[in-house]
Structure formats: C-alpha cells, structure tokens
XYZ file of C-alpha atoms in Angstrom:
334
model
C 56.723 67.785 135.447
C 57.104 65.641 132.664
C 54.727 64.499 130.248
C 55.718 60.995 129.590
C 55.901 59.993 133.486
C 52.636 61.465 134.161
C 49.866 60.062 131.739
C 47.163 61.894 133.508
C 48.315 65.632 131.546
C 47.710 65.625 128.241
C 49.736 67.568 126.025
C 46.571 70.599 125.453
C 47.121 70.868 129.644
C 50.830 71.218 129.985
C 50.427 73.826 127.323
C 48.041 75.799 129.246
C 50.470 75.438 131.945
C 53.416 76.539 130.519
C 51.475 79.258 129.158
C 50.277 80.198 132.349
C 53.837 80.158 133.969
C 54.599 82.191 131.361
C 52.226 84.543 131.588
C 52.604 84.811 135.669
C 56.183 85.333 135.379
C 55.717 88.133 132.365
C 53.158 90.080 134.835
C 55.127 89.770 138.110
C 58.784 90.441 136.731
C 57.102 93.810 134.873
C 55.261 94.630 138.207
C 58.243 94.579 140.308
C 60.618 96.135 137.897
C 58.326 98.946 137.619
C 58.147 99.198 141.627
C 61.704 99.046 142.285
C 62.246 101.921 139.551
C 60.011 103.952 141.588
C 61.286 103.424 144.594
C 65.164 103.801 143.019
C 63.512 107.293 142.156
C 63.074 107.912 145.414
C 66.233 106.780 147.128
C 68.400 108.290 144.515
C 66.523 111.560 145.518
C 66.859 111.383 149.119
C 70.828 110.569 148.644
C 71.355 113.286 145.836
C 71.223 117.062 148.047
C 72.184 118.203 151.391
C 68.976 119.511 152.121
C 67.315 115.809 152.534
C 70.921 114.210 153.461
C 70.677 115.830 156.690
C 66.936 116.186 157.238
C 65.930 113.413 160.315
C 62.644 112.492 158.881
C 64.046 112.269 155.247
C 66.619 110.000 156.989
C 63.685 107.793 157.955
C 61.957 107.726 155.256
C 64.923 106.740 153.233
C 65.697 103.333 155.635
C 61.756 103.153 154.870
C 62.153 102.763 151.539
C 65.392 100.555 151.441
C 63.757 98.010 153.703
C 60.688 97.822 151.213
C 62.822 97.613 148.604
C 64.879 94.496 149.747
C 61.231 92.743 150.637
C 60.179 93.623 146.612
C 63.141 92.423 145.448
C 63.830 88.721 148.048
C 60.186 88.720 146.955
C 60.390 88.865 143.545
C 63.544 86.152 143.559
C 61.925 84.005 145.353
C 58.466 83.979 143.045
C 61.022 83.763 140.276
C 63.329 80.339 141.650
C 59.784 78.690 142.404
C 59.341 78.567 138.760
C 62.088 76.961 138.093
C 63.627 75.521 141.055
C 62.759 73.722 143.893
C 64.820 75.135 147.294
C 66.730 73.487 149.600
C 65.670 74.407 153.066
C 68.691 76.226 154.326
C 68.613 78.307 151.039
C 64.594 79.548 151.637
C 65.441 80.036 155.258
C 68.328 82.540 154.357
C 66.118 84.481 151.840
C 63.377 84.399 154.131
C 65.248 85.596 157.275
C 66.312 88.692 155.393
C 62.656 89.107 153.906
C 61.323 89.158 157.280
C 63.865 91.333 158.965
C 63.169 93.803 155.913
C 59.328 93.892 156.625
C 59.680 94.317 160.384
C 61.908 97.295 159.444
C 59.193 99.429 157.771
C 56.805 99.832 161.532
C 59.054 100.302 163.637
C 60.922 103.044 161.264
C 57.068 104.475 161.126
C 56.761 103.952 164.804
C 60.423 106.542 165.032
C 58.478 108.777 162.342
C 55.549 109.452 164.112
C 57.437 109.550 167.676
C 59.720 112.258 165.441
C 56.078 114.669 164.653
C 54.965 114.221 168.126
C 57.910 115.463 169.388
C 57.882 118.690 166.814
C 54.527 119.313 168.040
C 54.145 118.956 171.189
C 57.887 119.993 172.337
C 58.635 122.754 169.508
C 61.429 124.032 171.630
C 63.106 121.105 172.149
C 62.801 119.475 169.192
C 66.443 120.480 167.237
C 68.295 119.568 170.207
C 66.701 115.998 170.422
C 65.749 115.045 166.814
C 69.296 115.625 165.639
C 70.943 113.736 162.816
C 73.189 112.319 165.350
C 70.381 111.399 167.642
C 68.242 110.109 163.745
C 71.437 107.783 163.173
C 71.088 106.210 166.576
C 67.548 105.492 165.905
C 67.471 104.019 162.949
C 71.081 101.979 164.161
C 68.663 100.619 167.605
C 65.747 99.773 164.832
C 68.109 97.353 162.681
C 69.760 96.065 166.032
C 66.650 94.874 167.360
C 65.064 93.404 164.462
C 68.572 91.580 164.350
C 68.028 90.203 167.664
C 64.652 89.003 166.468
C 65.745 87.240 163.459
C 68.080 85.510 165.730
C 65.569 84.348 167.627
C 63.845 82.994 164.341
C 66.709 80.822 163.553
C 67.433 79.359 166.466
C 63.550 78.663 166.539
C 64.110 77.142 162.980
C 66.897 74.734 164.029
C 64.435 72.913 166.094
C 64.702 70.242 163.208
C 67.767 68.167 163.363
C 70.200 69.390 161.642
C 72.403 67.086 159.851
C 69.065 66.741 157.565
C 69.150 70.656 156.863
C 71.408 70.226 153.735
C 68.616 67.556 152.233
C 65.628 68.683 152.779
C 63.765 70.956 150.295
C 60.850 73.108 150.321
C 57.486 71.441 148.761
C 56.637 74.495 146.575
C 56.797 77.946 147.105
C 59.816 79.150 149.571
C 57.600 81.661 152.181
C 57.278 81.670 155.929
C 54.883 79.468 156.975
C 56.510 76.684 154.922
C 59.819 77.046 156.119
C 57.810 76.820 159.481
C 58.678 73.218 160.786
C 58.174 73.207 164.487
C 54.919 74.079 166.678
C 57.202 76.619 168.576
C 58.476 78.387 165.667
C 55.151 78.675 164.388
C 53.971 80.853 167.243
C 57.190 82.685 167.450
C 56.834 83.845 164.122
C 53.219 84.562 164.484
C 53.901 86.068 168.066
C 56.496 88.358 166.695
C 54.487 89.559 163.867
C 51.679 90.157 165.819
C 53.742 92.027 168.613
C 55.569 94.514 166.061
C 52.684 96.005 164.524
C 50.299 96.058 167.835
C 53.598 97.755 169.081
C 53.347 100.231 165.868
C 50.363 100.568 165.826
C 49.291 101.464 169.690
C 52.732 104.447 169.466
C 51.533 106.075 165.740
C 47.476 106.294 168.010
C 48.987 107.542 170.940
C 51.400 109.985 168.973
C 48.056 110.970 167.277
C 46.090 111.487 170.312
C 49.062 113.427 172.213
C 48.780 115.916 169.009
C 45.094 115.775 168.973
C 45.220 117.151 172.516
C 47.800 119.297 172.010
C 45.884 120.763 169.062
C 42.488 121.708 170.978
C 45.567 124.023 173.499
C 44.722 128.076 172.514
C 48.260 128.568 172.634
C 49.579 125.963 170.183
C 50.085 126.588 166.554
C 46.723 125.246 164.623
C 48.913 125.075 161.343
C 51.216 123.055 163.151
C 49.151 120.556 164.958
C 47.244 120.092 161.786
C 49.920 119.026 159.343
C 51.292 116.747 162.053
C 48.070 115.007 162.785
C 47.923 114.544 158.744
C 51.154 113.172 159.137
C 50.043 110.644 161.331
C 47.277 109.818 159.647
C 49.376 108.731 156.601
C 51.627 106.785 159.146
C 49.032 104.802 159.895
C 47.616 104.316 156.089
C 51.386 103.457 155.498
C 51.470 100.805 158.316
C 48.135 99.445 157.168
C 49.978 98.903 154.107
C 52.626 97.192 155.584
C 50.373 94.898 157.567
C 48.615 93.994 154.442
C 51.901 92.843 151.985
C 53.208 90.937 155.112
C 49.719 89.271 155.874
C 48.157 88.767 152.615
C 51.142 85.881 151.019
C 50.216 83.612 154.246
C 46.585 83.821 154.454
C 46.406 83.668 150.318
C 48.310 80.016 150.678
C 46.250 78.589 153.695
C 43.264 79.455 151.458
C 44.383 78.269 148.436
C 44.471 74.811 149.822
C 40.708 75.068 149.154
C 40.534 76.315 145.886
C 41.687 74.789 142.393
C 45.006 74.823 141.592
C 44.566 76.418 137.885
C 42.010 79.482 139.607
C 44.186 79.674 142.897
C 47.248 80.361 140.529
C 45.380 83.055 138.745
C 44.341 84.624 142.239
C 48.219 84.617 143.170
C 49.245 86.901 140.473
C 46.402 89.137 141.531
C 47.384 89.425 145.342
C 51.191 88.882 144.715
C 50.956 91.824 142.876
C 48.261 94.221 144.569
C 48.722 92.530 147.718
C 52.273 92.049 148.698
C 54.276 94.008 146.146
C 52.454 97.153 145.585
C 51.955 98.163 148.947
C 56.056 98.479 149.382
C 56.039 100.971 146.937
C 52.684 102.656 147.870
C 53.856 103.493 151.153
C 56.985 105.031 150.329
C 55.638 107.141 147.452
C 52.185 108.311 148.905
C 54.746 110.108 151.736
C 57.115 111.482 148.926
C 54.302 112.648 146.856
C 52.821 114.580 149.798
C 55.812 116.204 151.172
C 55.907 119.667 149.425
C 59.367 119.464 149.097
C 60.270 116.208 147.616
C 56.859 116.305 145.406
C 57.629 118.141 142.449
C 61.277 116.634 142.324
C 59.710 113.199 142.271
C 56.982 114.066 139.757
C 59.441 115.536 137.632
C 61.576 112.469 138.164
C 58.882 109.742 137.149
C 58.307 112.214 134.310
C 61.657 111.445 133.161
C 63.269 115.071 133.175
C 65.919 114.129 135.621
C 68.116 117.428 134.865
C 66.277 119.068 137.643
C 68.355 119.942 140.682
C 67.240 118.377 144.181
C 68.175 121.274 146.346
C 68.870 124.390 144.774
C 67.429 126.702 142.402
C 69.027 129.802 141.135
C 68.408 133.234 141.021
C 69.733 136.555 139.605
C 71.403 139.303 141.796
C 71.318 142.929 141.357
C 74.723 142.772 139.294
C 73.529 140.006 136.969
C 75.445 137.723 138.936
C 73.750 134.312 139.368
C 73.782 132.466 142.782
C 72.403 129.488 143.993
C 70.661 129.003 147.784
C 69.289 126.369 149.560
C 65.446 125.688 149.761
C 64.370 125.877 153.147
C 62.806 122.461 153.986
C 59.039 123.173 154.312
C 56.752 121.266 156.895
C 55.120 118.448 156.224
C 51.402 119.002 155.096
C-alpha cells in the first residue's frame, strides 16, 4: 500500500500495519521452524536404524510425518509469499495442490495404521505374513496413488476458468484452496473430497476399534495386547481429529474473518494459523513417538540435543570382557 496514493491511511496507521506484519512474520516463521525441526528429528530417527526402517508401523509413521512436514512447509511458504507478493492463479494452484495432496495423505495413512493394529490383535498368527515390508510399501504407494488421482480431478475442475486468461489472473490476498476455487463444481468437489476422506478414515478407525474391543472381551485373547491396540486406535482417532482441525481451521476462519475488523482479524489469524493449522501437523507424529516405548527415549534424548545415543543398539560386555552389540526387540505399542 502506498501512503501517497491513499490519503485515508495516516503515517501512524501505516507504522502500525508494518509493525503487525513484522511481528506476525516473525512469530509464524519461528513457530514453523520449531515444528519442522521436531518433525525433522522424528524423520531422522525413523531413518537411522533397521529396527525402525524394517518395521511396518514405523514405515507408516514416517510416511505420516513426511506428509505433515510438506503441509507445514507449503503453508508457511504461501504465508510468507502473501506478505510480500500477490501470486498468480497458476502458481497458487501448484502450491495448493501439493498442500491438498499431503494433507489427504495423513488421514489415509492413519487408516492403514489402524488396519495394521486390527490385524495384529484379531489375526495374530497371520499378522507376520500379511503385514510385511513389501505389503507395507505397496500400501503406502497405493495411498499416494489414490491421492494423485484426486489431485488430477482437482486440477480438471480448476480448469473451468478460461485457460488463456489464467496467466493474468491473480489471487486477491491469501493463496488458499477456498480462494482458488472459482467454478461451482470445483467448490462442490473440494468439499465432497475432504468430507469423504475424513469420513472414510474415521469410519475405518472406529470399526477397527470396535473389532478390537470385541476381541478383547473374548476369554482366549491376549488382554494386554488388546488393551495396547485399543489405546493405539484411540490415539489414531485423536491424530485424525488434529488433521481435521488443521485442514478446516483456515478456510472456516477466512469466511468468518470477513465479518470482523481487519486488524483484529489479522491478530486472530496468527493465533489460528500457529495453534490450529501448524501445531497439529507437529503434534500428530510427536504424540505417537512419545507414546511408543522404542521411540520415546530416543526422541526425548534427541529433542534435548543429545544426538550421540544410538537408535537401535545397546552395548553390553560379554564374559571375556569383549563388547558386543545386539538389536533391541521392537516392543508392543503401549
């Protein structure tokens, strides 16, 4: 905004606007950096040893935290760009499609993780043959494949706008999915797609939980294993709620903000953006990692900057004074 071209804005008001922008920019970038560092530590830990790399549930967790980190990075990049420049429609579309793809990966990954826990409790003898590394990789690739098809459909609906006018079309302010949708069919598809993803994921997790509870009532089942699986599924439901909150917070706030004072809306936006959009993308994987008995001590140590602790070995002395290393067993989730 140029002061000379807008007499309605005083020098004091302009200074206030610049101060707010600088404060908001600093707060959001600092928060995003912290969340990305935490996610980066989780990713590094999950990639640092065979105990994690060769265990299906940790492979699913890695897929989850990578997708959440991409959403964090793209969201912050769009926020930073919105402060300095006005994005064109095509460029905004590229960023938003990547963000939507990563955001939809998370609930589907939680669905796969819930099915894995259900198989572990209800079909314990078949679990080693069903939940293999090969099948886990296939499940992850299938999730990404389904989301890519969804993204192609999103792009097809976005092309409702005359193609030759797209390069000159610019976003009004923020580059988010709701502002990107022009045609009525694209808006309906976006809403329907998001609702379908979260309803399907919630239904599968709920049915898995019910199945585990039924098995837990059986006299022949392992009560401890069933209780652990039940707690895991409850955690997955909590993670799904975090993902839903992160996905819906910004579009809902954008609609509500038009009814309030712009300065007040700007202040509230930072709170909503940090605590309801970005933070859930960090808490989702972090809560799982801190709950897992194999990951917890390593994550706590590395979050405290003690990176010298090994991720998958323990040193012990033998009877002849030699040192040897042996793999930790992967404990059941508690």
